[in-house]
């Protein structure tokens, strides 16, 4: 076997959605990029999610800014990659409420969101049924979010890496980082791997795009960050004709996304895919990396989905899958250089929004590494924020 | 043994007691009763034991029933299934 | 894990009422255990003893054995028509989630015997999705279970000894069988010492039947195409070289109205995989559950018997089922074990397994079949994914394993959940990366948390929380 002495400007660890976006934007900016993954392309959480690119579920603040930036970048990516090749769909989101309290809460939320640049349209019940004819009749209020999009995340990851390869990037799967290499000043100069064909890779920058395992990778670099798994199930139905036109969810969803509660939460999200299946997500539970299937959770998701779309009662559940969202205690991703380990840059911890936020993250990282002024202030995402909290 | 009579796209079909709808349709000379979602190709029984899901058919209004497993019953209304078989929902 | 404070209703639940499951249920009941036998079919017997309502067994093999087992089911609760869609570990044992028609219910047990059998293994070829092309087992199931011939002029093809009873049965029932096209060259097999076991006698009987009906038996040949518009009208039959590549110019067309094909069997593993049982790659290249001398899987309380732990025919299934049933019964009732009987079963198991291994070695799948595929040959029947789309996902999108192929271009994402295309997709991926099919390839296409479709209404309506 030929043993390559590999040198790169940027080494991306993790070939998920976030790593692929970093590789894409960095290589497009002229950097020489190498991507490593211990498993396969898009084999991590990226293969266990729903692929929504949302602004509707974001509360005002840094994450919303990143989401709005990402939303624009995804639209551009769709044009460049070909929307069909990554199944990018400007489908829009619809949020529905049954109880008067939920309806009131939704109206307050949309008003606030509009002030912060989200297109949030309050929709009267009769118009709601024009948007989604199969909704449950007892739904009393709703909002429409035309900016929300959907993408097939595995295809998007593979396509972005394909483009990166065209820009000279190389991708090594089945390759685990086992150690960080350091220079005389303690700075990170590359990694050692377990793969005989690329035993070491030296790089000017190492990007931690290891998703839910970003905490362990950071640990390996002696620069810990608190990224933890938050488990979620998704149900997949048999294929149907196009019956659900938007991403539809209940008003409780936004509250759950931002919740700090470790206990199980389900607030259903229902949508069709290009393939015809309907996805029903997603639960949120903090139970570590426990891969067991929980029938009560599946049952609750099914019940809630039928509550929104009663016709689903006769529709068959075909399969289910589960994944682990990479979350940080403050629900913000970690994006930026780690001063404890010069040369290490984090791009992980995007929790339930890593597909959507990947575009903005990759773009900002490329700006950072080519000494350009980032489009957004990166301070809220900086890894140092955790040390500030603890000291 | 009792003869079961059911209807397939409006035509009368006879089946033995305990026979599947798929077997009865094959015995009556039919080979396919579904068209695929993507390319509209005809399909009928393939595996015969309920694992391939090729033999899908609409029985008494319920789409996606496996004809090879579903026992024929008196007065069943069996219909050819186009695509996912729920076009009424797409309305 | 679910906590169910109540004592499970059954000591032993047996999933599957084929030869293995029937033997297991009867053996477990003989120890005094409370036993449930669950099968989605309305009649017991599994694939081997598939029969019609009121069947007198005239055309069946070892029907006396079946009758004896069926009669002994008196002491067993037989839950016919119950399909298990998920199995879950509980503190007390296991809960099986079932559907019966539209109704959901649960079966709680202390130990579980999985005897879910196998289904025909397929190699795609141009035209294999045409109506009138059946699996070999499917053609036989129509006949044995429903008294219906799949056609009048039938071509039988594939590999393995199973083609013989299929062809013989069709011929005996009045079909014109145009030939049995065996891709392999199993002559070597007859030289194996264990063929003395008597199983060979069965094969000789089938060959005699085929001769009587003037059915040609051709080795190193295969159906490499099916032709027709709405239904199959002809089969392209080719001679193969030792690696199963088509001998140039050898393809001829046989007019027919049905084709029955099978290249061995694929064990049905979703339930053991849901429970976390370890697997291995068997001699025939199938993913099977690992079991020990007592038929125990690697998860405590789970036993596996029959084809789900290795394809080996009904005789082996019976022995393994009895072993599993006795051991599961002994552990739940604390009765004393009859060592001599167990030893006899173990010896028989060893002999039958070595016979099965010899058989698998005599009928391997050779890589030349990949050359039968055209660019537009469908690999995944459900999602209509073609060979070129599978290749594109490997070459352009960088898929390194079949799971990635599935995630990118959807083979295995349809209703059958990869049961039909998992094997072929694994081959295509492995071949592109210059390697053989590995256990991980098959595992990536075999995990099915929902083993059988269940309506969302049935799932949600049944409250236990
Ligand atoms: C149920 C569910 C639904 C979701 N729905 C959505 C949604 O609709 N929209 C959305 O935007 N987000 C959604 N998410 C979240 C989204 O999936 C994640 O935020 C996103 O996939 C994270 O991408 P990533 O690239 O950071 O991580 P991953 O995709 O997990 O990639 C990390 C990669 O790093 C590799 N790796 C780890 N350690 C090492 C090492 N030491 N050496 C080499 N490689 C290593 C792993 O193998 C892995 O491939 C959902 C998540 C779940 C669980
Ligand atoms: C279609 C077909 C026809 C065959 N015909 C013959 C033949 O004629 N002669 C021969 O020697 N061999 C035949 N075989 C080979 C056959 O597999 C073995 O001979 C033998 O039947 C294996 O016995 P078993 O008990 O291991 O499994 P099986 O006989 O396959 O029994 C498994 C049982 O489990 C049930 N089951 C599986 N999963 C579930 C679930 N999730 N929920 C509920 N029930 C479930 C099935 O309905 C089935 O009844 C055939 C195989 C197939 C696939
Ligand atoms: S023919 Fe395969 S499921 Fe009915």
Short mmCIF file of N, CA and C in Angstrom, two decimals, chain A residues 171-259:
data_model
loop_
_atom_site.label_atom_id
_atom_site.label_comp_id
_atom_site.label_asym_id
_atom_site.label_seq_id
_atom_site.Cartn_x
_atom_site.Cartn_y
_atom_site.Cartn_z
N UNK A 171 -10.95 12.88 0.40
CA UNK A 171 -11.83 12.39 1.46
C UNK A 171 -11.39 10.98 1.85
N UNK A 172 -11.15 10.76 3.12
CA UNK A 172 -10.75 9.43 3.60
C UNK A 172 -11.79 8.92 4.59
N UNK A 173 -12.51 7.88 4.18
CA UNK A 173 -13.47 7.29 5.11
C UNK A 173 -12.83 6.11 5.81
N UNK A 174 -13.50 5.59 6.82
CA UNK A 174 -12.95 4.47 7.58
C UNK A 174 -11.64 4.87 8.27
N UNK A 175 -11.51 6.12 8.62
CA UNK A 175 -10.26 6.65 9.17
C UNK A 175 -10.57 7.44 10.45
N UNK A 176 -10.07 6.95 11.58
CA UNK A 176 -10.36 7.58 12.87
C UNK A 176 -9.16 8.39 13.34
N UNK A 177 -9.44 9.57 13.85
CA UNK A 177 -8.38 10.36 14.48
C UNK A 177 -8.08 9.74 15.84
N UNK A 178 -6.82 9.39 16.07
CA UNK A 178 -6.48 8.79 17.36
C UNK A 178 -5.63 9.71 18.21
N UNK A 179 -5.02 10.72 17.59
CA UNK A 179 -4.14 11.60 18.37
C UNK A 179 -3.93 12.90 17.59
N UNK A 180 -3.75 13.98 18.34
CA UNK A 180 -3.40 15.24 17.68
C UNK A 180 -1.88 15.41 17.70
N UNK A 181 -1.32 15.92 16.62
CA UNK A 181 0.11 16.20 16.55
C UNK A 181 0.32 17.66 16.96
N UNK A 182 1.41 17.90 17.68
CA UNK A 182 1.66 19.26 18.18
C UNK A 182 3.02 19.77 17.73
N UNK A 183 3.10 21.05 17.51
CA UNK A 183 4.38 21.69 17.20
C UNK A 183 5.09 22.08 18.47
N UNK A 184 6.24 22.72 18.32
CA UNK A 184 7.08 23.06 19.47
C UNK A 184 6.36 24.01 20.43
N UNK A 185 5.52 24.88 19.87
CA UNK A 185 4.81 25.81 20.72
C UNK A 185 3.51 25.27 21.26
N UNK A 186 3.30 23.94 21.12
CA UNK A 186 2.05 23.35 21.62
C UNK A 186 0.91 23.48 20.62
N UNK A 187 1.17 24.14 19.51
CA UNK A 187 0.09 24.31 18.53
C UNK A 187 -0.19 22.99 17.80
N UNK A 188 -1.42 22.85 17.36
CA UNK A 188 -1.81 21.63 16.65
C UNK A 188 -1.32 21.70 15.21
N UNK A 189 -0.64 20.62 14.79
CA UNK A 189 -0.06 20.63 13.44
C UNK A 189 -0.65 19.53 12.57
N UNK A 190 -1.54 18.75 13.15
CA UNK A 190 -2.13 17.68 12.35
C UNK A 190 -2.64 16.58 13.25
N UNK A 191 -2.89 15.41 12.65
CA UNK A 191 -3.43 14.29 13.45
C UNK A 191 -2.73 13.00 13.05
N UNK A 192 -2.82 12.05 13.97
CA UNK A 192 -2.43 10.68 13.68
C UNK A 192 -3.74 9.88 13.55
N UNK A 193 -3.79 8.97 12.61
CA UNK A 193 -5.02 8.18 12.41
C UNK A 193 -4.73 6.69 12.57
N UNK A 194 -5.79 5.90 12.52
CA UNK A 194 -5.64 4.45 12.63
C UNK A 194 -5.56 3.79 11.25
N UNK A 195 -5.50 4.59 10.20
CA UNK A 195 -5.55 4.01 8.85
C UNK A 195 -4.14 3.89 8.28
N UNK A 196 -3.77 2.70 7.82
CA UNK A 196 -2.41 2.50 7.32
C UNK A 196 -2.08 3.37 6.09
N UNK A 197 -3.09 3.73 5.29
CA UNK A 197 -2.76 4.52 4.10
C UNK A 197 -2.58 6.01 4.38
N UNK A 198 -3.15 6.48 5.49
CA UNK A 198 -2.91 7.88 5.89
C UNK A 198 -2.60 7.94 7.38
N UNK A 199 -1.42 7.42 7.78
CA UNK A 199 -1.11 7.34 9.21
C UNK A 199 -1.06 8.70 9.89
N UNK A 200 -0.57 9.70 9.18
CA UNK A 200 -0.57 11.05 9.76
C UNK A 200 -0.98 12.04 8.67
N UNK A 201 -1.59 13.10 9.13
CA UNK A 201 -1.94 14.17 8.21
C UNK A 201 -1.53 15.47 8.88
N UNK A 202 -0.72 16.24 8.22
CA UNK A 202 -0.41 17.53 8.82
C UNK A 202 -1.26 18.60 8.16
N UNK A 203 -1.62 19.56 8.95
CA UNK A 203 -2.55 20.58 8.46
C UNK A 203 -2.36 21.87 9.23
N UNK A 204 -2.62 22.95 8.55
CA UNK A 204 -2.55 24.25 9.20
C UNK A 204 -3.68 24.41 10.21
N UNK A 205 -4.83 23.92 9.85
CA UNK A 205 -5.99 23.99 10.74
C UNK A 205 -6.66 22.62 10.81
N UNK A 206 -7.13 22.24 11.97
CA UNK A 206 -7.95 21.03 12.09
C UNK A 206 -9.34 21.46 12.53
N UNK A 207 -10.35 21.10 11.75
CA UNK A 207 -11.72 21.48 12.09
C UNK A 207 -12.43 20.32 12.77
N UNK A 208 -12.95 20.57 13.92
CA UNK A 208 -13.72 19.56 14.65
C UNK A 208 -15.17 19.62 14.17
N UNK A 209 -15.48 18.75 13.20
CA UNK A 209 -16.87 18.66 12.70
C UNK A 209 -17.40 17.28 13.03
N UNK A 210 -17.12 16.83 14.25
CA UNK A 210 -17.45 15.46 14.65
C UNK A 210 -18.84 15.36 15.28
N UNK A 211 -19.65 16.37 15.11
CA UNK A 211 -21.05 16.28 15.54
C UNK A 211 -21.19 15.93 17.01
N UNK A 212 -22.00 14.90 17.28
CA UNK A 212 -22.25 14.51 18.68
C UNK A 212 -21.01 13.95 19.35
N UNK A 213 -20.00 13.64 18.56
CA UNK A 213 -18.76 13.12 19.11
C UNK A 213 -17.70 14.22 19.16
N UNK A 214 -18.14 15.46 18.91
CA UNK A 214 -17.24 16.61 18.94
C UNK A 214 -16.62 16.81 20.31
N UNK A 215 -17.37 16.45 21.35
CA UNK A 215 -16.85 16.56 22.71
C UNK A 215 -15.67 15.63 22.91
N UNK A 216 -15.78 14.38 22.43
CA UNK A 216 -14.67 13.43 22.60
C UNK A 216 -13.47 13.85 21.79
N UNK A 217 -13.71 14.36 20.59
CA UNK A 217 -12.58 14.77 19.77
C UNK A 217 -11.86 15.95 20.43
N UNK A 218 -12.64 16.88 20.98
CA UNK A 218 -12.04 18.03 21.65
C UNK A 218 -11.23 17.58 22.86
N UNK A 219 -11.76 16.59 23.55
CA UNK A 219 -11.09 16.00 24.70
C UNK A 219 -9.70 15.48 24.30
N UNK A 220 -9.67 14.83 23.14
CA UNK A 220 -8.42 14.27 22.61
C UNK A 220 -7.39 15.38 22.37
N UNK A 221 -7.88 16.58 22.10
CA UNK A 221 -6.99 17.72 21.89
C UNK A 221 -6.79 18.50 23.19
N UNK A 222 -7.24 17.91 24.31
CA UNK A 222 -7.16 18.56 25.61
C UNK A 222 -7.80 19.94 25.61
N UNK A 223 -8.86 20.09 24.84
CA UNK A 223 -9.58 21.36 24.80
C UNK A 223 -11.08 21.06 24.90
N UNK A 224 -11.52 20.56 26.04
CA UNK A 224 -12.89 20.04 26.14
C UNK A 224 -13.98 21.09 25.87
N UNK A 225 -15.03 20.64 25.22
CA UNK A 225 -16.25 21.45 25.04
C UNK A 225 -17.43 20.54 25.37
N UNK A 226 -18.49 21.11 25.96
CA UNK A 226 -19.59 20.26 26.42
C UNK A 226 -20.62 19.96 25.33
N UNK A 227 -20.30 19.03 24.43
CA UNK A 227 -21.27 18.60 23.41
C UNK A 227 -21.82 17.24 23.83
N UNK A 228 -23.13 17.14 23.92
CA UNK A 228 -23.77 15.93 24.44
C UNK A 228 -24.87 15.46 23.49
N UNK A 229 -25.24 14.18 23.55
CA UNK A 229 -26.27 13.67 22.65
C UNK A 229 -27.69 13.88 23.17
N UNK A 230 -28.58 14.24 22.28
CA UNK A 230 -30.01 14.35 22.61
C UNK A 230 -30.75 13.49 21.59
N UNK A 231 -31.27 12.38 22.10
CA UNK A 231 -31.82 11.34 21.22
C UNK A 231 -33.14 11.74 20.59
N UNK A 232 -33.35 11.31 19.36
CA UNK A 232 -34.62 11.57 18.69
C UNK A 232 -35.02 10.44 17.77
N UNK A 233 -36.32 10.15 17.74
CA UNK A 233 -36.88 9.14 16.84
C UNK A 233 -37.63 9.82 15.70
N UNK A 234 -37.61 9.19 14.56
CA UNK A 234 -38.44 9.62 13.44
C UNK A 234 -39.19 8.40 12.91
N UNK A 235 -40.48 8.54 12.65
CA UNK A 235 -41.26 7.47 12.02
C UNK A 235 -41.36 7.75 10.52
N UNK A 236 -41.33 6.69 9.73
CA UNK A 236 -41.45 6.82 8.29
C UNK A 236 -42.63 5.98 7.82
N UNK A 237 -43.53 6.58 7.07
CA UNK A 237 -44.70 5.83 6.60
C UNK A 237 -44.42 5.19 5.25
N UNK A 238 -45.36 4.37 4.82
CA UNK A 238 -45.36 3.88 3.45
C UNK A 238 -45.44 5.09 2.52
N UNK A 239 -45.00 4.92 1.25
CA UNK A 239 -45.07 6.04 0.32
C UNK A 239 -46.51 6.41 -0.02
N UNK A 240 -46.75 7.71 -0.14
CA UNK A 240 -48.08 8.23 -0.44
C UNK A 240 -47.97 9.19 -1.61
N UNK A 241 -49.09 9.49 -2.26
CA UNK A 241 -49.04 10.59 -3.23
C UNK A 241 -48.80 11.89 -2.46
N UNK A 242 -48.50 13.00 -3.13
CA UNK A 242 -48.22 14.24 -2.38
C UNK A 242 -49.46 14.69 -1.60
N UNK A 243 -49.46 14.44 -0.29
CA UNK A 243 -50.64 14.75 0.51
C UNK A 243 -50.36 15.82 1.55
N UNK A 244 -49.10 16.00 1.88
CA UNK A 244 -48.76 17.03 2.86
C UNK A 244 -47.76 17.93 2.16
N UNK A 245 -48.08 19.21 2.10
CA UNK A 245 -47.33 20.08 1.19
C UNK A 245 -46.26 20.89 1.88
N UNK A 246 -46.40 21.08 3.17
CA UNK A 246 -45.43 21.88 3.91
C UNK A 246 -44.85 21.03 5.02
N UNK A 247 -43.90 21.62 5.70
CA UNK A 247 -43.49 21.01 6.94
C UNK A 247 -44.50 21.52 7.96
N UNK A 248 -45.21 20.59 8.60
CA UNK A 248 -46.30 21.00 9.47
C UNK A 248 -45.97 20.59 10.91
N UNK A 249 -46.06 21.53 11.81
CA UNK A 249 -45.85 21.16 13.20
C UNK A 249 -46.73 21.95 14.14
N UNK A 250 -46.77 21.50 15.36
CA UNK A 250 -47.67 22.14 16.31
C UNK A 250 -46.93 23.23 17.08
N UNK A 251 -47.71 24.15 17.61
CA UNK A 251 -47.12 25.33 18.25
C UNK A 251 -46.25 24.96 19.45
N UNK A 252 -46.48 23.79 20.03
CA UNK A 252 -45.68 23.39 21.19
C UNK A 252 -44.22 23.11 20.81
N UNK A 253 -43.99 22.87 19.52
CA UNK A 253 -42.67 22.45 19.06
C UNK A 253 -41.58 23.44 19.45
N UNK A 254 -41.86 24.73 19.24
CA UNK A 254 -40.82 25.73 19.48
C UNK A 254 -40.39 25.70 20.95
N UNK A 255 -41.37 25.52 21.81
CA UNK A 255 -41.05 25.45 23.25
C UNK A 255 -40.15 24.26 23.54
N UNK A 256 -40.43 23.13 22.91
CA UNK A 256 -39.64 21.93 23.17
C UNK A 256 -38.21 22.04 22.66
N UNK A 257 -38.07 22.65 21.49
CA UNK A 257 -36.74 22.78 20.90
C UNK A 257 -35.82 23.50 21.87
N UNK A 258 -36.36 24.51 22.54
CA UNK A 258 -35.54 25.33 23.41
C UNK A 258 -35.49 24.81 24.85
N UNK A 259 -36.16 23.69 25.08
CA UNK A 259 -36.29 23.25 26.47
C UNK A 259 -35.00 22.70 27.06
#
